[in-house]
Each structure stands twice: as structure tokens, then as C-alpha cells.
Tab-separated table of C-alpha atoms in Angstrom:
chain	number	residue	atom	x	y	z
A	10	MET	CA	23.572	11.493	1.997
A	11	MET	CA	24.016	12.410	-1.708
A	12	ARG	CA	26.712	9.761	-2.141
A	13	ARG	CA	24.432	7.105	-0.557
A	14	LEU	CA	21.526	8.148	-2.755
A	15	ALA	CA	23.657	7.913	-5.874
A	16	ILE	CA	24.713	4.400	-5.004
A	17	ALA	CA	21.048	3.470	-4.306
A	18	LEU	CA	19.953	4.893	-7.583
A	19	ALA	CA	22.685	2.908	-9.459
A	20	LEU	CA	21.516	-0.260	-7.701
A	21	ILE	CA	17.959	0.334	-8.739
A	22	ALA	CA	19.015	0.608	-12.306
A	23	LEU	CA	20.442	-2.935	-12.233
A	24	PRO	CA	18.097	-5.791	-13.462
A	25	GLY	CA	15.932	-7.719	-11.034
A	26	SER	CA	15.756	-5.692	-7.854
A	27	ALA	CA	17.460	-2.890	-5.981
A	28	LEU	CA	20.522	-5.039	-5.446
A	29	ALA	CA	21.790	-7.463	-8.158
A	30	GLN	CA	24.160	-10.361	-8.380
A	31	ILE	CA	27.614	-9.721	-9.739
A	32	ALA	CA	29.747	-12.026	-12.100
A	33	LEU	CA	27.968	-15.278	-11.180
A	34	PRO	CA	27.886	-18.349	-13.392
A	35	PRO	CA	24.404	-19.309	-14.765
A	36	ALA	CA	22.203	-21.249	-12.348
A	37	VAL	CA	21.790	-24.800	-13.482
A	38	GLY	CA	18.631	-25.860	-11.569
A	39	ILE	CA	16.108	-23.212	-12.545
A	40	SER	CA	13.273	-23.556	-14.993
A	41	THR	CA	13.362	-22.491	-18.649
A	42	GLU	CA	10.586	-19.921	-17.845
A	43	ALA	CA	12.663	-18.466	-15.027
A	44	ARG	CA	15.650	-18.143	-17.280
A	45	ALA	CA	13.543	-16.377	-19.934
A	46	SER	CA	11.941	-14.010	-17.320
A	47	LEU	CA	15.299	-13.067	-15.834
A	48	ALA	CA	16.755	-12.448	-19.279
A	49	ALA	CA	13.722	-10.268	-20.255
A	50	ASP	CA	14.178	-8.348	-17.057
A	51	ALA	CA	17.888	-7.766	-17.733
A	52	ALA	CA	16.993	-6.545	-21.298
A	53	ARG	CA	14.745	-3.763	-20.198
A	54	PRO	CA	15.846	-0.213	-21.291
A	55	PRO	CA	17.655	1.590	-18.482
A	56	ALA	CA	15.905	4.475	-16.642
A	57	GLY	CA	17.036	8.054	-16.402
A	58	PRO	CA	19.468	9.103	-13.668
A	59	SER	CA	17.040	10.733	-11.315
A	60	LEU	CA	15.037	9.240	-8.481
A	61	PRO	CA	11.730	10.103	-10.138
A	62	ALA	CA	12.845	8.350	-13.307
A	63	ARG	CA	13.837	5.265	-11.393
A	64	ARG	CA	10.522	5.256	-9.562
A	65	ALA	CA	8.678	5.669	-12.849
A	66	ARG	CA	10.648	2.633	-14.452
A	67	ILE	CA	9.775	0.386	-11.403
A	68	ASP	CA	6.148	1.403	-11.501
A	69	SER	CA	5.906	0.711	-15.205
A	70	ILE	CA	7.293	-2.865	-14.463
A	71	GLN	CA	4.718	-3.303	-11.716
A	72	GLN	CA	1.906	-2.216	-14.003
A	73	GLU	CA	3.080	-4.574	-16.834
A	74	ILE	CA	3.577	-7.671	-14.709
A	75	GLY	CA	0.700	-6.842	-12.326
A	76	GLY	CA	-1.797	-6.378	-15.202
A	77	ARG	CA	-0.976	-9.928	-16.400
A	78	MET	CA	-1.366	-11.206	-12.895
A	79	LEU	CA	-4.687	-9.529	-12.353
A	80	ALA	CA	-6.106	-11.166	-15.561
A	81	ARG	CA	-4.507	-14.553	-14.736
A	82	TYR	CA	-5.787	-14.746	-11.167
A	83	GLY	CA	-9.187	-13.058	-11.560
A	84	VAL	CA	-8.341	-10.506	-8.798
A	85	THR	CA	-9.528	-6.924	-8.639
A	86	MET	CA	-7.395	-3.961	-7.428
A	87	ARG	CA	-8.742	-0.824	-5.876
A	88	GLU	CA	-6.728	2.246	-4.735
A	89	THR	CA	-7.904	4.135	-1.669
A	90	VAL	CA	-6.682	5.573	1.636
A	91	ILE	CA	-6.769	3.913	5.045
A	92	ALA	CA	-5.845	5.865	8.199
A	93	GLY	CA	-4.424	8.592	5.988
A	94	VAL	CA	-2.162	6.241	4.032
A	95	PRO	CA	-2.523	5.255	0.493
A	96	VAL	CA	-3.257	1.639	-0.061
A	97	ARG	CA	-3.975	-0.853	-2.881
A	98	ILE	CA	-6.710	-3.442	-1.987
A	99	PHE	CA	-6.768	-6.779	-3.829
A	100	THR	CA	-10.056	-8.717	-3.742
A	101	PRO	CA	-10.193	-12.258	-5.006
A	102	ALA	CA	-13.277	-13.818	-6.606
A	103	GLY	CA	-15.603	-15.269	-3.893
A	104	TRP	CA	-14.059	-13.157	-1.144
A	105	SER	CA	-16.099	-13.148	2.075
A	106	PRO	CA	-16.382	-9.750	3.898
A	107	LYS	CA	-16.204	-11.608	7.217
A	108	GLY	CA	-13.005	-13.442	6.441
A	109	PRO	CA	-9.439	-12.826	7.566
A	110	LEU	CA	-7.376	-9.997	6.127
A	111	LEU	CA	-3.741	-9.763	4.997
A	112	MET	CA	-1.599	-6.746	5.077
A	113	ASN	CA	1.436	-6.307	2.812
A	114	LEU	CA	4.482	-4.133	3.159
A	115	HIS	CA	6.119	-3.972	-0.333
A	116	GLY	CA	9.787	-4.104	-1.261
A	117	GLY	CA	11.909	-1.610	-3.034
A	118	GLY	CA	14.799	-0.730	-0.778
A	119	PHE	CA	12.657	1.865	1.045
A	120	ILE	CA	13.070	4.305	-1.819
A	121	VAL	CA	10.751	2.812	-4.552
A	122	ASP	CA	7.633	0.695	-4.701
A	123	ALA	CA	8.782	-2.541	-6.314
A	124	GLY	CA	5.963	-4.831	-5.172
A	125	SER	CA	2.606	-3.453	-4.107
A	126	ARG	CA	1.045	-5.143	-7.059
A	127	THR	CA	3.108	-8.195	-7.867
A	128	GLU	CA	3.614	-9.410	-4.261
A	129	ASN	CA	-0.086	-9.528	-3.635
A	130	ILE	CA	-2.308	-10.595	-6.500
A	131	PRO	CA	-1.408	-14.410	-6.294
A	132	VAL	CA	-1.570	-14.429	-2.548
A	133	ALA	CA	-5.077	-12.953	-2.607
A	134	ALA	CA	-6.212	-15.450	-5.202
A	135	LEU	CA	-4.649	-18.511	-3.546
A	136	THR	CA	-5.860	-17.765	-0.029
A	137	GLY	CA	-9.237	-16.207	-0.846
A	138	TYR	CA	-8.421	-13.437	1.492
A	139	ARG	CA	-8.479	-9.707	0.771
A	140	VAL	CA	-4.919	-8.234	0.767
A	141	VAL	CA	-4.219	-4.590	1.696
A	142	ALA	CA	-0.912	-3.302	0.331
A	143	VAL	CA	0.410	-0.254	2.310
A	144	ARG	CA	1.952	2.351	0.154
A	145	TYR	CA	4.039	3.717	2.921
A	146	ARG	CA	6.069	6.949	2.672
A	147	LEU	CA	9.456	6.451	1.001
A	148	ALA	CA	13.010	7.579	1.812
A	149	PRO	CA	14.955	9.749	1.376
A	150	GLU	CA	12.130	12.312	1.602
A	151	TYR	CA	10.599	10.490	4.568
A	152	PRO	CA	13.196	8.559	6.623
A	153	PHE	CA	12.470	6.334	9.617
A	154	PRO	CA	10.050	6.183	11.325
A	155	ALA	CA	7.631	7.491	8.644
A	156	ALA	CA	7.135	4.153	6.899
A	157	LEU	CA	6.696	2.336	10.249
A	158	ASP	CA	4.221	4.907	11.430
A	159	ASP	CA	2.185	4.312	8.247
A	160	ALA	CA	2.312	0.602	8.672
A	161	GLU	CA	1.133	0.782	12.265
A	162	ALA	CA	-1.671	3.114	11.404
A	163	VAL	CA	-3.008	0.857	8.693
A	164	TYR	CA	-2.639	-2.344	10.793
A	165	ARG	CA	-4.617	-0.818	13.670
A	166	ALA	CA	-7.374	0.268	11.300
A	167	LEU	CA	-7.520	-3.098	9.666
A	168	ARG	CA	-7.805	-4.902	13.059
A	169	GLU	CA	-10.817	-2.707	13.787
A	170	GLU	CA	-12.227	-3.485	10.448
A	171	ALA	CA	-11.633	-7.247	10.822
A	172	ASP	CA	-13.984	-7.230	13.867
A	173	GLY	CA	-12.265	-10.165	15.614
A	174	GLN	CA	-11.179	-12.017	12.331
A	175	PRO	CA	-7.369	-12.746	12.136
A	176	VAL	CA	-5.060	-10.197	10.500
A	177	ALA	CA	-1.602	-11.298	9.171
A	178	VAL	CA	1.175	-9.099	7.939
A	179	PHE	CA	3.794	-10.092	5.265
A	180	GLY	CA	6.476	-8.245	3.357
A	181	THR	CA	9.293	-8.763	0.834
A	182	SER	CA	12.844	-7.270	1.125
A	183	ALA	CA	12.376	-3.710	2.620
A	184	GLY	CA	8.862	-4.778	3.374
A	185	ALA	CA	10.111	-7.775	5.393
A	186	ILE	CA	12.361	-5.467	7.277
A	187	LEU	CA	9.517	-3.176	7.910
A	188	THR	CA	7.329	-6.105	8.981
A	189	GLY	CA	9.890	-7.100	11.661
A	190	GLU	CA	10.024	-3.492	12.926
A	191	LEU	CA	6.189	-3.393	13.092
A	192	ILE	CA	6.240	-6.570	15.324
A	193	ALA	CA	8.836	-5.052	17.474
A	194	ARG	CA	6.874	-1.828	17.943
A	195	LEU	CA	3.629	-3.614	18.577
A	196	LYS	CA	5.312	-5.732	21.156
A	197	ALA	CA	6.897	-2.704	22.939
A	198	LEU	CA	3.485	-1.110	23.113
A	199	GLY	CA	1.706	-4.095	24.354
A	200	ALA	CA	-0.590	-4.033	21.262
A	201	PRO	CA	-2.242	-7.089	19.651
A	202	LEU	CA	0.088	-8.886	17.303
A	203	PRO	CA	-0.810	-10.275	13.928
A	204	ALA	CA	-1.969	-13.883	13.599
A	205	ALA	CA	1.005	-14.751	11.470
A	206	VAL	CA	3.989	-13.082	9.845
A	207	GLY	CA	5.497	-13.566	6.383
A	208	PHE	CA	9.168	-12.507	6.380
A	209	PHE	CA	10.216	-12.915	2.731
A	210	SER	CA	13.830	-12.151	1.919
A	211	GLY	CA	14.730	-9.571	4.582
A	212	THR	CA	16.854	-8.825	7.535
A	213	ALA	CA	16.106	-8.055	11.169
A	214	ASP	CA	19.510	-6.439	11.837
A	215	LEU	CA	20.336	-3.497	9.578
A	216	GLU	CA	23.847	-3.195	10.876
A	217	GLN	CA	25.006	-6.683	10.285
A	218	SER	CA	26.594	-7.880	7.055
A	219	ASP	CA	27.246	-11.588	6.195
A	220	ASP	CA	28.657	-13.913	3.582
A	221	ALA	CA	25.587	-13.849	1.288
A	222	MET	CA	25.692	-10.133	1.005
A	223	GLN	CA	29.263	-10.317	-0.234
A	224	LEU	CA	28.705	-13.196	-2.566
A	225	PHE	CA	25.496	-11.994	-4.172
A	226	GLY	CA	25.992	-8.214	-4.696
A	227	GLY	CA	24.541	-6.849	-1.502
A	228	VAL	CA	27.601	-4.685	-0.690
A	229	GLY	CA	25.551	-1.463	-1.106
A	230	ALA	CA	22.872	-2.567	1.328
A	231	SER	CA	24.362	-0.437	4.122
A	232	ASP	CA	23.905	2.726	2.011
A	233	LEU	CA	20.124	1.877	1.469
A	234	ALA	CA	19.781	1.121	5.274
A	235	ARG	CA	21.498	4.421	6.183
A	236	ILE	CA	19.173	6.445	3.863
A	237	TYR	CA	16.194	4.761	5.418
A	238	ALA	CA	17.425	5.117	9.006
A	239	GLY	CA	18.006	8.854	8.803
A	240	THR	CA	19.412	9.946	12.141
A	241	ARG	CA	18.666	6.763	13.993
A	242	ALA	CA	21.500	4.246	14.839
A	243	LEU	CA	21.158	1.111	12.795
A	244	ARG	CA	21.647	-0.957	15.935
A	245	ASP	CA	18.531	0.449	17.595
A	246	PRO	CA	16.140	-2.468	18.205
A	247	ALA	CA	13.369	-0.382	16.706
A	248	LEU	CA	15.256	-0.643	13.412
A	249	SER	CA	16.910	-3.991	14.048
A	250	PRO	CA	14.582	-6.269	16.045
A	251	LEU	CA	17.276	-9.050	16.382
A	252	ARG	CA	19.039	-6.655	18.797
A	253	GLY	CA	15.973	-6.846	21.082
A	254	ASP	CA	13.716	-9.546	22.374
A	255	VAL	CA	12.015	-11.655	19.698
A	256	SER	CA	10.189	-14.076	21.995
A	257	GLY	CA	6.418	-14.034	21.516
A	258	TRP	CA	6.523	-13.349	17.871
A	259	PRO	CA	3.607	-14.730	15.884
A	260	PRO	CA	4.177	-17.973	13.776
A	261	THR	CA	6.547	-16.875	11.011
A	262	LEU	CA	7.262	-18.061	7.475
A	263	CYS	CA	10.773	-17.045	6.293
A	264	LEU	CA	11.426	-17.367	2.569
A	265	SER	CA	14.433	-16.821	0.471
A	266	SER	CA	16.469	-18.143	-2.448
A	267	GLY	CA	19.914	-19.529	-3.148
A	268	ARG	CA	21.291	-16.407	-4.780
A	269	ASP	CA	19.594	-13.917	-2.539
A	270	PHE	CA	21.896	-11.302	-0.971
A	271	LEU	CA	19.593	-11.519	2.138
A	272	LEU	CA	19.632	-15.355	2.293
A	273	GLY	CA	21.814	-15.370	5.393
A	274	SER	CA	19.859	-12.643	7.120
A	275	THR	CA	16.533	-14.381	6.517
A	276	ALA	CA	17.885	-17.650	7.757
A	277	THR	CA	19.421	-15.994	10.898
A	278	LEU	CA	16.083	-14.636	11.886
A	279	CYS	CA	14.324	-17.960	11.458
A	280	ARG	CA	16.954	-19.655	13.472
A	281	VAL	CA	16.725	-17.128	16.272
A	282	LEU	CA	12.946	-17.157	16.329
A	283	ASP	CA	13.013	-20.953	16.596
A	284	ALA	CA	15.482	-20.746	19.474
A	285	ALA	CA	13.036	-18.377	21.220
A	286	GLY	CA	10.256	-20.820	20.899
A	287	VAL	CA	8.482	-19.171	18.009
A	288	PRO	CA	6.944	-21.472	15.310
A	289	ALA	CA	9.227	-20.540	12.466
A	290	THR	CA	9.827	-22.211	9.050
A	291	LEU	CA	12.430	-21.521	6.476
A	292	HIS	CA	11.862	-22.181	2.678
A	293	ILE	CA	14.713	-21.659	0.280
A	294	PHE	CA	14.354	-21.815	-3.481
A	295	ASP	CA	17.458	-22.899	-5.374
A	296	GLY	CA	19.420	-20.793	-7.931
A	297	LEU	CA	17.164	-17.684	-7.923
A	298	PRO	CA	17.933	-14.087	-7.060
A	299	HIS	CA	16.664	-11.723	-4.340
A	300	ALA	CA	12.814	-11.444	-4.134
A	301	PHE	CA	12.376	-13.290	-7.503
A	302	TRP	CA	8.635	-13.975	-6.987
A	303	ALA	CA	7.956	-10.242	-7.247
A	304	TYR	CA	9.195	-9.900	-10.925
A	305	VAL	CA	9.997	-13.457	-12.258
A	306	GLU	CA	7.021	-15.114	-14.030
A	307	ALA	CA	7.876	-18.806	-13.692
A	308	PRO	CA	6.904	-22.063	-12.036
A	309	GLU	CA	9.280	-21.199	-9.089
A	310	SER	CA	7.314	-18.035	-8.432
A	311	ASP	CA	4.078	-19.962	-8.472
A	312	ALA	CA	5.555	-22.332	-6.051
A	313	ALA	CA	6.675	-19.530	-3.748
A	314	PHE	CA	3.149	-17.858	-3.771
A	315	ALA	CA	1.665	-21.340	-3.098
A	316	THR	CA	3.990	-21.765	-0.086
A	317	MET	CA	2.909	-18.386	1.253
A	318	ALA	CA	-0.728	-19.132	0.805
A	319	ARG	CA	-0.561	-22.499	2.558
A	320	PHE	CA	1.210	-20.841	5.497
A	321	PHE	CA	-1.499	-18.203	5.880
A	322	LEU	CA	-4.356	-20.569	5.491
A	323	ARG	CA	-2.903	-22.893	8.166
A	324	ASN	CA	-2.446	-20.114	10.633
A	325	MET	CA	-5.624	-18.186	9.970
A	326	GLY	CA	-8.251	-20.955	10.113
A	327	GLY	CA	-8.544	-21.748	6.389
A	328	MET	CA	-6.837	-25.010	6.273
A	329	LYS	CA	-7.162	-28.114	8.505
């Protein structure tokens, strides 16, 4: 466990996200703004060696970028607790209390919170829906199924609060993985499923590696997965829904990028869902790294959030 945690901490120290690209030539098709944002991210001072120091560094980045997003989009953020779980609630201007709800599960390799602000502010503004970000318990202190238990508890509470209005769930990276696990659990329990699912740069099979992981620096992903899984086998369908039955999933948007170490995994889920008769769509942004929309301030991120918003509006009654 200590070796795996040391690898995970080293990965978090790399620019961009928990897992970074290695020795790649510069991307040729991305915007000037994306290049500048990636360079600024790479130039940030390194964090200290401890897990608390890494978490503090990521949180400071979330506050910095999230603060600019709140001002830009005119969204308010409130911190509270739902079903005993800490959450951040993002409310856009003109929000209707009787409207649909969105629930977010943030990224961060299951050991940090790398997106509970930046993944949600634009989505709230562009949909007009309130977004609830679940600040689920983190590994290694709380391995599986703690995060999934938290996600389920908040989801059930939000369904009651919604009073018949649709509720959708989305997540990036670790949050996408957790989103898939939540759907698998709800299906197994015969519980009502979300109206729509956003699966953004994730995997639904924690045991499987692929070409993108090798090409784009995801070779340490198995260590992060093992830290999260605790004593549970990675091939367990509760952890890896692709090893179970995915028929009957809600409409799903799969989103990734050309230099994402989870590109292949995201595409695989989309293909399997489509084969199972699930309305599933895959969008890939060229030349950008893993989960870029959560920390890159650029036109490509704007376009990614707009894609997410259109999907939710179409599947939750807000767009004809």
C-alpha cells in the first residue's frame, strides 16, 4: 500500500492531473489559449511530499480557477451537507426550484478533489440547472465502497428533493468511474436510474489496460485503482461495470480527448453501451490531455462544457 501511495503522490505532483503525458511532441491543433493554460499549469510550484500537501495544492488550484469561473458565469456556490455527505451546490442565475437537478462526482484519482468546483460552474450556467457536487470520502483513508456509498446516499436524497423532476449524474476521471459504479449498483438494487449519464474521461473496467494508457502516461493507473479498491478484486462488476450487464443504462455522453490516457477506456464503454442498445455518444477533442476541461481555460474547454450542457438539456426536457 505504501509503495502504491508513493506512486500516486508522485503522479499528483505532475502538471495537469493525477496522471500526465510523457515525452510527447507539442500538439499542433490546439488553441493559443490552451497552450498558454497548459504552460501555466506546468509552471506551478511543486507541492510538498505528503498527501495533505498534495491535497492543499489541488484545492488551491480549484479555488483559483473556480473563482474566475464563478465571476465569469454568474454562478453562486454554497457548501452544505446532504444525507450526511459534504456537498457543493452551484446555482445559476434564473434557476427554477422546480427544475431538473444535476449531480456531479468529481475527479482526482480517488485521493484528491480535483474538480468539485471547476467541473460544475459552467455546466450550471449553460443548462440553467442546479448542480450538486458530491465531496465523497477519499482513499486511502476510505477505500471502496465508501465513495460509492456517499454517491448513492446523495443521489437518493436528490431524487426525493426533485419531486418527480429528472436527475442526471456526471463525473470526470475518477468521478466517471464512480458514476458507472453508481449505475451498476442502482441497477442491481432495482432502484430508479438517472435520466442521463455524463461519463467524461473514465473507465468502466479497472483491471483492463490499453494502448492509450501506455502512450499517454497512464502506467500508474493500476496503483491508483488498487488504492481505491482496497480489498475488493478489480474485476468485481461492482467496481468494473463492463464486467457485468450494461443493458438498460440511461442515455450516456462519453467525452474524452486525443491525448487522454483514458481515451481507449472511454471509447470502449461507449461502444459496448451502443451494442447493448443504449443511446450513447462519444465526443473526442483533439490534442488535449486527460480531463483538460477541469483545469485548462481555453475555447476547447468552453466547447466541452457546451457539449455537456446540450446533452443534458436534450435528455432532461430543456431543449427541443
